[in-house]
Amino acid sequence: MYIHQVAAYLPDFVVTNEHFTRLNGLASEWIIERTGIRERRKAGPGENTNTMAIEATRRVLAQAPDFAAGIDLIVGATYTPHDTIYTLAHAVQRDLGINEIPVVSISSACSSLLNAIEIVEGYFALGKASRAVVVVSEHNTAYNNETDTMAGHLWGDGASALLISKERLAPTDLRVTEVVTGGAAVVGKADEAVTLKPVEKGIVMPHGRDVFTHACTYMARVTEQLLVRQGLNVEDVTFLIPHQANLRITKNVLKQLDMPIERAVSNIEQLGNTGCAGAAIGLGDTWNQLREGDRVIITVFGGGYSYGAMLLER
Amino acid sequence: MYIHQVAAYLPDFVVTNEHFTRLNGLASEWIIERTGIRERRKAGPGENTNTMAIEATRRVLAQAPDFAAGIDLIVGATYTPHDTIYTLAHAVQRDLGINEIPVVSISSACSSLLNAIEIVEGYFALGKASRAVVVVSEHNTAYNNETDTMAGHLWGDGASALLISKERLAPTDLRVTEVVTGGAAVVGKADEAVTLKPVEKGIVMPHGRDVFTHACTYMARVTEQLLVRQGLNVEDVTFLIPHQANLRITKNVLKQLDMPIERAVSNIEQLGNTGCAGAAIGLGDTWNQLREGDRVIITVFGGGYSYGAMLLER
């Protein structure tokens, strides 16, 4: 299984830390020190989870026009639904005009990218598909309370789409060597630490410390497990792309793994926490720097709790 | 792959047609004539998609206590989320106390049951799981506008859980012979005919005729396709369990298939449209009537649009 192309869509509108200084009295330096975040994007009027997913898919297909004709599976992922019936995967299907192929949208919170890819892996193994679009999209600002001084300044909007094929299509494709995912709903305050109750109150994160601790533990541990399973050392990994939740979490994970911080891919400074789209956007940012033989590990952690790791090789 | 057990959870509170006569002036006979629905269930205070999923899972495990220890995958399905981050699958994981196994929730609207089972099939094919819980749960009344004279009287609440194993565990297990799913977002008014926009306006169905037409067409067609693929005739099928959306749709599908109406399983009269839970609840209702050699086809259609069919054999 190979990732053939990846592309992101980011809304134009930039929300700087000064917005939250005015709103909540939080100094920009205070936000940067605690999270790394300097600015984030906000979807414009008329934009939503589905429109961003469509736009990301159009962009990735513009990079690989030949792929479109063979698409036989669409997996969407989001925890910020615009519509839970006409889901982002369905919106992408309608835009592509490819009917009667398996189409489903999923959520395992900020970990959904890896669950989506693992689901694709399953369809490929069954022989039910061979060319998939995975599209991850989050419209956090639709569910975020900006006046929440705990977490209101963390979230940003964005989307990314990946083209995944069973066989290698180009020398620059990234081989998906292994995907591991897990739910960790049993530990800590997983049932209340990060929640998005659409009817009641949107996205909240009342137990940041519990999230922080488990995010650091799980991303480091599952990365180590993946390395052991693959007979690799941290030196064999060119880039680590952790879930883009907080720069302090990234630094903690890198330290645990004894990996130089330069090898971490980070977009949280400019984008904030873009949920399950963050790591995919990071992969897109890194794409052109990768050389033959390079290895990338994407590791994620999300509310629920959920976690995962994936090894990619060029 | 085998379905080992199935069990439902239905809230106690019954909403009769007279409620909608009082509210909207719709006569009970008018509702029955157009939909078959006589009453539906409504979740009580404190109940939601997640609590109903937990309760259905507890009930199915009470029927097969030995299964619990081996659970290595949980797939939840709903379009009526209580929480899109701590999803119903995560809530079930926490209740089960089984950590660090793949856990994900999905939506392909009313078709999600078959997508969930197909995803399980993929995990089994990959060797990443061998005993799964699939749990489908809908809290329609949380998103429904009861004063909507088009569709307010259609929806009911309910959940069902299925235990699925790679190997046969008991003689009464149902073999999952084949699952077919598809998105049909390209046809008709799929993008607006049934939508659930949590932030904007809940669940609405402004184009009932478009839904009706495509539901009839797709459920009949995919059932026929499945029969042809399996070398079976309609006489070989003991029960057909269509998505429980409308008794007139069920009758239309049976007529197209030239199948006697007695072979259709129906719970819509008592439960209304329970979304992706309806067909699973119907399977539970039918379970004890099935004899060795009997065949069941579940066929579904949902907003998005989405459709599917699955052949089961005892």
XYZ file of C-alpha atoms in Angstrom:
628
model
C 0.000 0.000 0.000
C 1.370 3.378 -1.041
C 0.618 7.038 -0.489
C 0.798 8.488 -3.980
C 0.099 12.156 -3.241
C -1.040 14.419 -0.425
C -2.360 17.979 -0.461
C -3.865 20.370 2.047
C -6.501 23.029 2.001
C -6.183 25.842 4.521
C -8.657 28.714 4.802
C -7.211 32.152 4.069
C -8.303 33.928 7.232
C -5.578 34.083 9.907
C -6.423 34.459 13.604
C -3.422 35.706 15.565
C -2.803 35.352 19.282
C -3.657 39.019 19.688
C -7.297 38.082 19.035
C -7.253 36.054 22.241
C -5.391 38.782 24.080
C -8.243 41.152 23.269
C -10.915 38.527 23.962
C -9.587 36.713 27.026
C -6.593 38.709 28.211
C -4.160 35.941 27.235
C -0.771 37.348 26.239
C 0.627 36.059 22.973
C 3.885 35.060 24.680
C 1.914 33.102 27.282
C 0.115 31.161 24.516
C 3.365 30.552 22.611
C 5.205 29.396 25.718
C 2.477 26.881 26.623
C 1.478 25.642 23.156
C 3.838 26.910 20.460
C 0.849 28.411 18.645
C 1.315 31.853 17.024
C -1.660 31.848 14.686
C -4.361 29.579 13.259
C -6.722 29.563 10.288
C -10.451 30.066 10.365
C -12.894 28.866 7.726
C -14.797 31.661 6.016
C -18.536 32.140 5.561
C -19.949 29.269 3.530
C -16.988 27.031 4.320
C -17.375 23.941 6.450
C -15.917 20.466 7.044
C -17.360 19.209 3.753
C -16.305 22.117 1.523
C -12.748 21.969 2.910
C -12.641 18.212 2.262
C -13.759 18.787 -1.328
C -11.155 21.496 -1.848
C -8.321 19.344 -0.423
C -9.379 16.457 -2.678
C -9.476 18.702 -5.750
C -5.974 19.884 -4.936
C -4.506 16.427 -4.469
C -6.104 15.234 -7.701
C -4.714 18.269 -9.514
C -1.299 16.849 -8.563
C -2.201 13.414 -9.962
C -5.022 13.720 -12.511
C -4.645 10.119 -13.707
C -5.594 8.781 -10.294
C -9.205 9.952 -10.438
C -10.481 7.419 -12.945
C -9.502 4.490 -10.749
C -10.857 5.650 -7.396
C -12.871 2.830 -5.803
C -13.021 3.838 -2.113
C -13.466 7.081 -0.163
C -12.838 7.323 3.575
C -13.510 10.645 5.281
C -12.493 11.516 8.814
C -13.566 14.293 11.118
C -14.827 14.994 14.600
C -16.231 18.372 13.537
C -19.110 17.335 11.343
C -20.921 19.728 9.095
C -23.435 16.971 8.332
C -23.363 13.472 9.862
C -25.629 12.039 7.127
C -24.317 13.725 3.984
C -20.828 13.304 5.420
C -17.546 14.698 4.129
C -16.854 11.409 2.336
C -20.225 11.641 0.582
C -19.619 15.290 -0.314
C -16.290 14.298 -1.864
C -17.949 11.424 -3.741
C -20.551 13.771 -5.214
C -17.875 16.254 -6.228
C -15.826 13.492 -7.890
C -18.890 12.097 -9.677
C -17.813 8.490 -9.048
C -20.885 6.542 -7.976
C -21.385 3.162 -6.298
C -18.077 2.656 -4.538
C -17.676 2.171 -0.758
C -17.880 5.529 1.022
C -17.711 6.051 4.773
C -16.736 8.709 7.296
C -15.161 7.961 10.627
C -14.079 9.460 13.915
C -11.503 8.424 16.406
C -10.952 12.102 17.223
C -7.477 13.471 16.439
C -6.284 9.932 15.611
C -8.685 9.387 12.723
C -6.087 9.723 9.964
C -4.468 6.440 10.953
C -7.780 4.655 11.510
C -8.887 5.803 8.059
C -5.688 4.464 6.484
C -6.050 1.198 8.410
C -9.606 0.852 7.096
C -8.278 1.380 3.568
C -5.688 -1.309 4.290
C -8.574 -3.652 5.158
C -10.481 -2.921 1.950
C -7.294 -3.514 -0.039
C -6.676 -6.805 1.788
C -10.225 -7.926 0.947
C -9.693 -7.095 -2.718
C -12.658 -4.714 -2.495
C -10.653 -1.640 -3.470
C -7.267 -0.681 -4.857
C -7.307 3.129 -5.119
C -8.581 5.182 -2.237
C -9.044 8.791 -1.285
C -8.576 9.474 2.413
C -9.717 12.947 3.357
C -9.352 14.511 6.805
C -11.029 17.808 7.586
C -11.731 19.778 10.744
C -13.863 22.849 11.197
C -12.923 23.409 14.818
C -14.090 27.011 14.840
C -17.674 25.797 14.232
C -17.645 24.058 17.620
C -15.106 26.088 19.565
C -15.954 28.606 22.238
C -13.378 31.333 21.703
C -13.958 32.703 25.188
C -12.911 29.388 26.779
C -9.640 30.433 28.422
C -8.599 26.781 28.815
C -8.707 25.744 25.169
C -10.422 28.404 23.039
C -7.108 29.595 21.554
C -5.880 26.119 20.563
C -8.012 25.228 17.577
C -7.643 25.901 13.867
C -9.394 24.795 10.690
C -7.912 22.825 7.811
C -8.101 19.744 5.646
C -5.871 17.334 3.786
C -6.447 14.613 1.214
C -4.288 11.597 0.427
C -4.329 9.318 -2.601
C -3.569 5.741 -1.587
C -3.035 2.827 -3.935
C -2.447 -0.862 -3.460
C 0.414 -0.906 -5.966
C 3.248 1.585 -6.391
C 2.401 4.186 -9.017
C 5.485 6.431 -8.928
C 9.039 6.400 -7.511
C 8.088 9.189 -5.103
C 5.242 7.162 -3.535
C 5.596 6.450 0.172
C 5.222 2.810 1.108
C 2.907 2.282 4.093
C 4.954 -0.341 5.855
C 2.798 -0.701 8.953
C -0.126 0.990 10.681
C -0.991 0.474 14.343
C -4.040 2.038 15.989
C -5.639 1.747 19.384
C -8.371 3.120 21.532
C -7.365 3.997 25.085
C -10.773 4.953 26.428
C -10.118 3.021 29.594
C -7.338 5.222 30.988
C -7.429 8.441 32.978
C -10.195 10.916 32.266
C -10.671 9.714 28.675
C -14.437 10.014 28.999
C -14.423 13.718 29.827
C -10.985 15.180 29.111
C -11.747 16.155 25.497
C -15.320 16.057 24.282
C -17.341 17.484 21.444
C -21.043 17.299 22.202
C -22.614 18.997 19.183
C -25.965 19.661 20.850
C -24.752 20.610 24.293
C -21.623 22.674 24.191
C -19.186 22.051 21.368
C -15.549 21.179 21.901
C -14.092 21.485 25.392
C -10.947 20.227 27.091
C -11.400 20.606 30.822
C -8.602 18.215 31.824
C -5.589 19.409 29.860
C -3.058 17.757 32.155
C -4.626 14.309 31.731
C -4.570 14.761 27.947
C -0.985 16.027 28.006
C 0.271 13.115 30.089
C -1.423 10.416 28.054
C -0.565 12.036 24.716
C 3.146 12.057 25.634
C 3.040 8.505 26.966
C 1.081 6.934 24.137
C 2.796 8.641 21.182
C 6.248 7.761 22.489
C 5.256 4.213 23.393
C 3.481 3.314 20.147
C 6.370 4.793 18.146
C 8.812 2.630 20.081
C 6.588 -0.413 19.584
C 6.506 0.225 15.847
C 10.286 0.589 15.716
C 10.774 -2.665 17.619
C 8.306 -4.506 15.378
C 10.156 -3.232 12.304
C 13.647 -3.831 13.685
C 14.506 -0.148 13.423
C 16.185 2.431 15.661
C 15.279 6.089 16.041
C 18.332 6.924 13.909
C 16.631 5.131 11.007
C 13.743 7.609 11.053
C 14.191 10.754 8.974
C 11.123 12.623 10.260
C 8.636 12.090 13.045
C 5.252 13.725 12.495
C 3.367 13.751 15.772
C -0.228 14.875 16.152
C -0.142 18.662 16.085
C -1.708 19.398 19.462
C 0.932 21.281 21.382
C 4.620 21.969 20.770
C 5.424 20.942 24.349
C 3.900 17.514 23.692
C 6.008 17.181 20.528
C 9.171 18.132 22.429
C 8.331 15.697 25.241
C 7.777 12.820 22.792
C 11.029 13.559 20.954
C 12.904 13.686 24.254
C 11.463 10.351 25.377
C 12.516 8.829 22.062
C 15.962 10.467 22.314
C 15.415 11.994 18.896
C 16.758 15.460 17.909
C 13.982 18.053 17.814
C 15.006 19.008 14.243
C 13.521 15.730 13.074
C 10.057 16.636 14.306
C 7.668 18.063 11.758
C 5.588 20.868 13.188
C 2.913 23.159 11.798
C 1.166 24.014 15.048
C 2.946 27.402 15.191
C 1.010 28.567 12.113
C -2.104 26.378 12.223
C -2.943 25.529 15.820
C -4.535 22.162 16.512
C -6.228 21.139 13.274
C -7.433 17.863 14.746
C -7.074 14.769 12.604
C -5.894 16.922 9.673
C -2.743 18.153 11.420
C -0.425 15.202 10.802
C -1.601 14.835 7.193
C -0.896 18.520 6.589
C 2.524 17.896 8.140
C 3.162 15.034 5.734
C 2.355 17.352 2.841
C 4.781 19.964 4.181
C 7.518 17.315 4.347
C 6.808 15.553 1.034
C 9.353 17.392 -1.136
C 12.184 17.005 1.379
C 12.031 13.210 1.368
C 14.685 11.255 -0.529
C 14.794 7.610 -1.536
C 15.295 5.421 1.514
C 13.961 8.035 3.926
C 11.547 6.893 6.625
C 8.733 8.851 8.258
C 6.723 7.896 11.306
C 3.393 9.574 11.883
C 2.184 9.137 15.437
C -1.125 10.420 16.719
C -3.083 10.813 19.898
C -6.604 12.043 20.280
C -9.541 12.401 22.555
C -11.469 9.286 23.288
C -8.601 8.447 23.992
C -7.129 7.148 20.742
C -3.605 6.684 19.455
C -1.625 5.207 16.606
C 1.597 5.127 14.604
C 2.433 4.514 10.965
C 5.752 3.864 9.247
C 6.241 5.288 5.754
C 9.249 4.650 3.502
C 10.254 6.313 0.253
C -16.766 -14.398 9.671
C -19.734 -15.094 11.921
C -22.321 -13.164 13.870
C -22.324 -14.901 17.225
C -25.007 -12.918 19.036
C -27.098 -9.787 18.657
C -29.111 -7.798 21.199
C -31.001 -4.531 21.245
C -31.607 -1.786 23.718
C -34.814 0.219 23.370
C -35.767 3.073 25.678
C -38.955 2.526 27.701
C -40.801 5.664 26.758
C -43.311 5.173 23.929
C -44.429 8.044 21.697
C -47.686 7.218 19.918
C -49.035 8.788 16.745
C -51.534 10.723 18.858
C -48.602 12.860 20.067
C -48.190 14.104 16.495
C -51.933 14.510 16.075
C -51.906 16.903 19.034
C -48.697 18.608 17.935
C -49.091 18.839 14.167
C -52.647 17.783 13.393
C -51.497 14.579 11.671
C -54.066 11.809 12.061
C -52.715 8.479 13.242
C -54.276 6.684 10.283
C -52.628 9.161 7.921
C -49.202 8.416 9.468
C -49.831 4.651 9.390
C -51.002 4.712 5.786
C -47.932 6.608 4.612
C -45.238 5.035 6.810
C -46.557 2.015 8.715
C -45.453 3.683 11.960
C -47.790 3.359 14.981
C -45.367 4.296 17.735
C -41.691 4.897 18.404
C -39.358 4.989 21.428
C -37.755 8.049 22.955
C -34.620 8.055 25.071
C -35.149 9.308 28.608
C -33.328 12.041 30.513
C -29.652 11.140 30.853
C -29.814 8.715 27.948
C -27.958 9.382 24.720
C -26.295 7.626 21.774
C -23.411 6.490 23.978
C -25.459 5.208 26.943
C -27.739 3.222 24.612
C -24.690 1.735 22.880
C -23.275 0.679 26.247
C -26.577 -0.873 27.288
C -26.961 -2.821 24.025
C -23.396 -4.115 24.394
C -23.985 -5.192 27.985
C -27.070 -7.087 26.856
C -25.375 -8.903 24.010
C -22.478 -9.870 26.271
C -24.935 -11.148 28.880
C -26.026 -13.610 26.185
C -22.403 -14.674 25.534
C -20.237 -13.891 28.563
C -17.273 -15.883 27.255
C -16.911 -13.558 24.280
C -15.811 -10.533 26.314
C -12.326 -11.719 27.147
C -11.355 -12.040 23.489
C -12.674 -8.738 22.153
C -9.972 -7.079 20.042
C -11.940 -4.548 17.948
C -14.855 -2.161 18.538
C -16.659 -0.411 15.692
C -19.438 2.001 16.581
C -21.888 3.510 14.117
C -24.251 6.446 14.381
C -25.299 9.613 12.631
C -26.762 11.028 15.870
C -23.648 11.674 17.894
C -23.719 12.442 21.562
C -20.001 13.152 21.401
C -17.884 12.993 18.232
C -14.624 12.756 20.201
C -15.515 10.393 23.048
C -17.590 8.434 20.539
C -19.980 5.574 21.173
C -17.209 3.087 20.350
C -14.968 4.719 22.952
C -17.773 4.753 25.512
C -18.276 1.023 24.937
C -14.531 0.419 25.242
C -14.417 2.220 28.571
C -17.414 0.288 29.831
C -15.827 -3.018 28.766
C -12.493 -2.089 30.324
C -10.521 -3.573 27.420
C -7.725 -1.156 26.556
C -5.452 -0.743 23.543
C -7.451 -2.406 20.815
C -8.610 -0.672 17.595
C -11.678 1.461 18.291
C -13.465 3.639 15.756
C -16.909 5.100 15.082
C -18.332 5.591 11.627
C -21.205 7.086 9.700
C -22.684 6.257 6.361
C -26.068 7.340 7.697
C -28.724 4.596 7.865
C -26.382 2.213 6.016
C -23.666 2.248 8.673
C -24.363 -1.256 10.003
C -23.052 -2.842 6.832
C -20.102 -0.475 6.528
C -19.188 -1.306 10.130
C -19.335 -5.032 9.418
C -17.304 -4.554 6.235
C -14.672 -2.684 8.241
C -14.572 -5.592 10.695
C -14.157 -7.930 7.719
C -11.108 -5.872 6.717
C -9.512 -6.041 10.177
C -10.098 -9.818 10.204
C -8.534 -10.151 6.734
C -5.477 -8.229 7.943
C -5.139 -10.519 10.954
C -5.424 -7.447 13.182
C -8.550 -8.688 14.985
C -10.619 -11.816 15.392
C -13.428 -10.867 17.791
C -15.320 -7.631 17.290
C -18.152 -5.721 18.823
C -20.219 -3.753 16.321
C -22.583 -1.351 18.014
C -25.183 0.794 16.237
C -27.074 3.446 18.148
C -29.300 6.355 17.186
C -30.671 9.112 19.356
C -32.857 10.640 16.680
C -35.000 12.564 19.155
C -31.933 14.611 20.142
C -31.772 16.056 16.628
C -35.367 15.794 15.464
C -37.763 18.695 15.233
C -41.072 17.160 16.303
C -43.022 20.003 14.710
C -41.596 19.200 11.271
C -44.725 17.918 9.525
C -42.626 16.330 6.756
C -40.514 14.025 8.900
C -40.898 14.856 12.609
C -43.063 11.781 13.248
C -40.722 9.301 11.551
C -37.865 8.970 13.976
C -37.290 6.739 16.984
C -34.402 5.937 19.319
C -32.696 2.590 19.793
C -29.472 0.627 19.695
C -28.186 -2.830 18.905
C -24.902 -4.642 19.435
C -23.477 -7.589 17.536
C -20.666 -9.951 18.456
C -18.678 -10.946 15.391
C -15.923 -13.525 15.264
C -13.573 -14.736 12.581
C -14.217 -18.384 13.419
C -17.519 -20.109 14.171
C -18.138 -20.243 17.922
C -21.563 -21.936 18.085
C -23.945 -23.827 15.775
C -26.399 -20.939 15.928
C -23.856 -18.430 14.600
C -24.772 -16.764 11.327
C -22.111 -16.963 8.669
C -21.478 -13.606 6.965
C -21.192 -14.894 3.426
C -20.829 -11.570 1.675
C -21.133 -7.855 2.380
C -21.532 -5.226 -0.332
C -21.650 -1.488 0.410
C -21.731 1.602 -1.704
C -22.074 5.329 -1.569
C -24.501 6.860 -4.047
C -23.866 10.506 -3.303
C -23.824 11.300 -6.993
C -27.506 10.573 -7.723
C -30.610 12.712 -7.313
C -30.757 15.110 -4.405
C -28.349 13.058 -2.251
C -26.659 16.216 -1.028
C -29.794 17.729 0.495
C -32.524 15.071 0.687
C -31.600 13.857 4.180
C -29.187 15.873 6.245
C -28.198 16.184 9.874
C -26.330 19.395 10.488
C -25.744 19.351 14.241
C -24.999 23.050 14.562
C -27.581 24.398 12.145
C -30.809 22.498 12.337
C -30.702 18.836 13.216
C -32.169 16.114 11.047
C -34.383 17.093 8.134
C -35.714 15.286 5.069
C -37.051 17.916 2.688
C -37.088 15.677 -0.417
C -38.964 12.571 0.696
C -39.839 11.498 -2.837
C -36.217 11.497 -3.961
C -35.263 9.388 -0.924
C -38.196 7.025 -1.489
C -37.358 6.442 -5.147
C -33.666 5.810 -4.604
C -34.223 3.673 -1.493
C -36.557 1.375 -3.452
C -34.244 1.223 -6.455
C -31.004 0.650 -4.580
C -32.212 -1.884 -1.998
C -33.863 -4.037 -4.671
C -30.907 -3.740 -7.035
C -28.140 -4.500 -4.534
C -30.140 -7.469 -3.198
C -30.471 -8.833 -6.729
C -26.769 -8.256 -7.354
C -25.918 -10.171 -4.187
C -28.198 -13.059 -5.183
C -26.623 -13.249 -8.639
C -23.104 -13.176 -7.190
C -24.016 -15.983 -4.811
C -25.924 -18.043 -7.403
C -29.135 -17.822 -5.370
C -32.779 -17.092 -6.134
C -35.225 -15.152 -4.001
C -36.782 -18.489 -2.965
C -33.491 -19.362 -1.281
C -33.832 -16.414 1.114
C -35.779 -17.062 4.319
C -35.990 -13.457 5.493
C -35.201 -10.102 3.983
C -34.437 -7.357 6.511
C -34.576 -4.015 4.757
C -33.637 -0.728 6.373
C -36.556 0.222 8.580
C -37.438 3.582 7.052
C -40.975 3.189 5.799
C -43.289 0.194 5.359
C -44.157 1.369 1.850
C -40.494 1.202 0.874
C -40.281 -2.323 2.287
C -43.374 -3.398 0.318
C -42.021 -1.820 -2.858
C -38.668 -3.603 -2.502
C -40.356 -6.947 -1.845
C -42.603 -6.454 -4.869
C -39.643 -5.628 -7.124
C -37.915 -8.782 -5.906
C -41.117 -10.815 -6.362
C -40.810 -11.945 -2.751
C -43.841 -12.573 -0.492
C -44.306 -9.787 2.041
C -44.364 -12.363 4.886
C -40.648 -12.812 4.385
C -39.893 -9.186 5.174
C -38.808 -8.426 8.723
C -40.345 -5.211 10.017
C -40.172 -3.321 13.282
C -41.008 0.129 11.978
C -44.613 -0.197 13.210
C -43.402 -0.157 16.822
C -40.076 1.671 16.559
C -40.216 4.153 13.702
C -37.014 4.842 11.802
C -34.187 3.981 14.190
C -31.531 4.835 11.627
C -28.635 2.453 11.308
C -29.906 0.466 14.314
C -33.168 -0.622 12.643
C -31.925 -3.556 10.590
C -29.765 -4.844 13.456
C -32.762 -4.698 15.784
C -34.693 -6.615 13.106
C -31.987 -9.280 13.006
C -32.315 -9.697 16.758
C -36.098 -10.057 16.433
C -35.610 -12.803 13.835
C -32.731 -14.653 15.507
C -34.765 -17.338 17.293
C -36.851 -18.173 14.240
C -33.857 -19.104 12.114
C -33.136 -22.789 11.446
C -30.057 -24.486 10.065
C -29.706 -23.720 6.380
C -31.815 -20.552 6.556
C -30.572 -17.476 4.747
C -31.110 -13.840 5.638
C -30.355 -10.810 3.525
C -30.032 -7.448 5.219
C -30.275 -4.593 2.752
C -29.914 -0.954 3.688
C -30.259 2.487 2.235
C -29.444 5.747 3.888
C -28.916 9.424 3.430
C -25.719 10.439 1.737
C -26.876 8.425 -0.242
C -25.557 5.060 0.913
C -26.661 1.467 0.368
C -25.609 -2.115 0.948
C -26.594 -5.740 1.259
C -25.311 -8.655 3.326
C -26.020 -12.376 3.060
C -26.158 -14.364 6.305
C -26.523 -18.152 6.557
C -27.220 -20.327 9.573
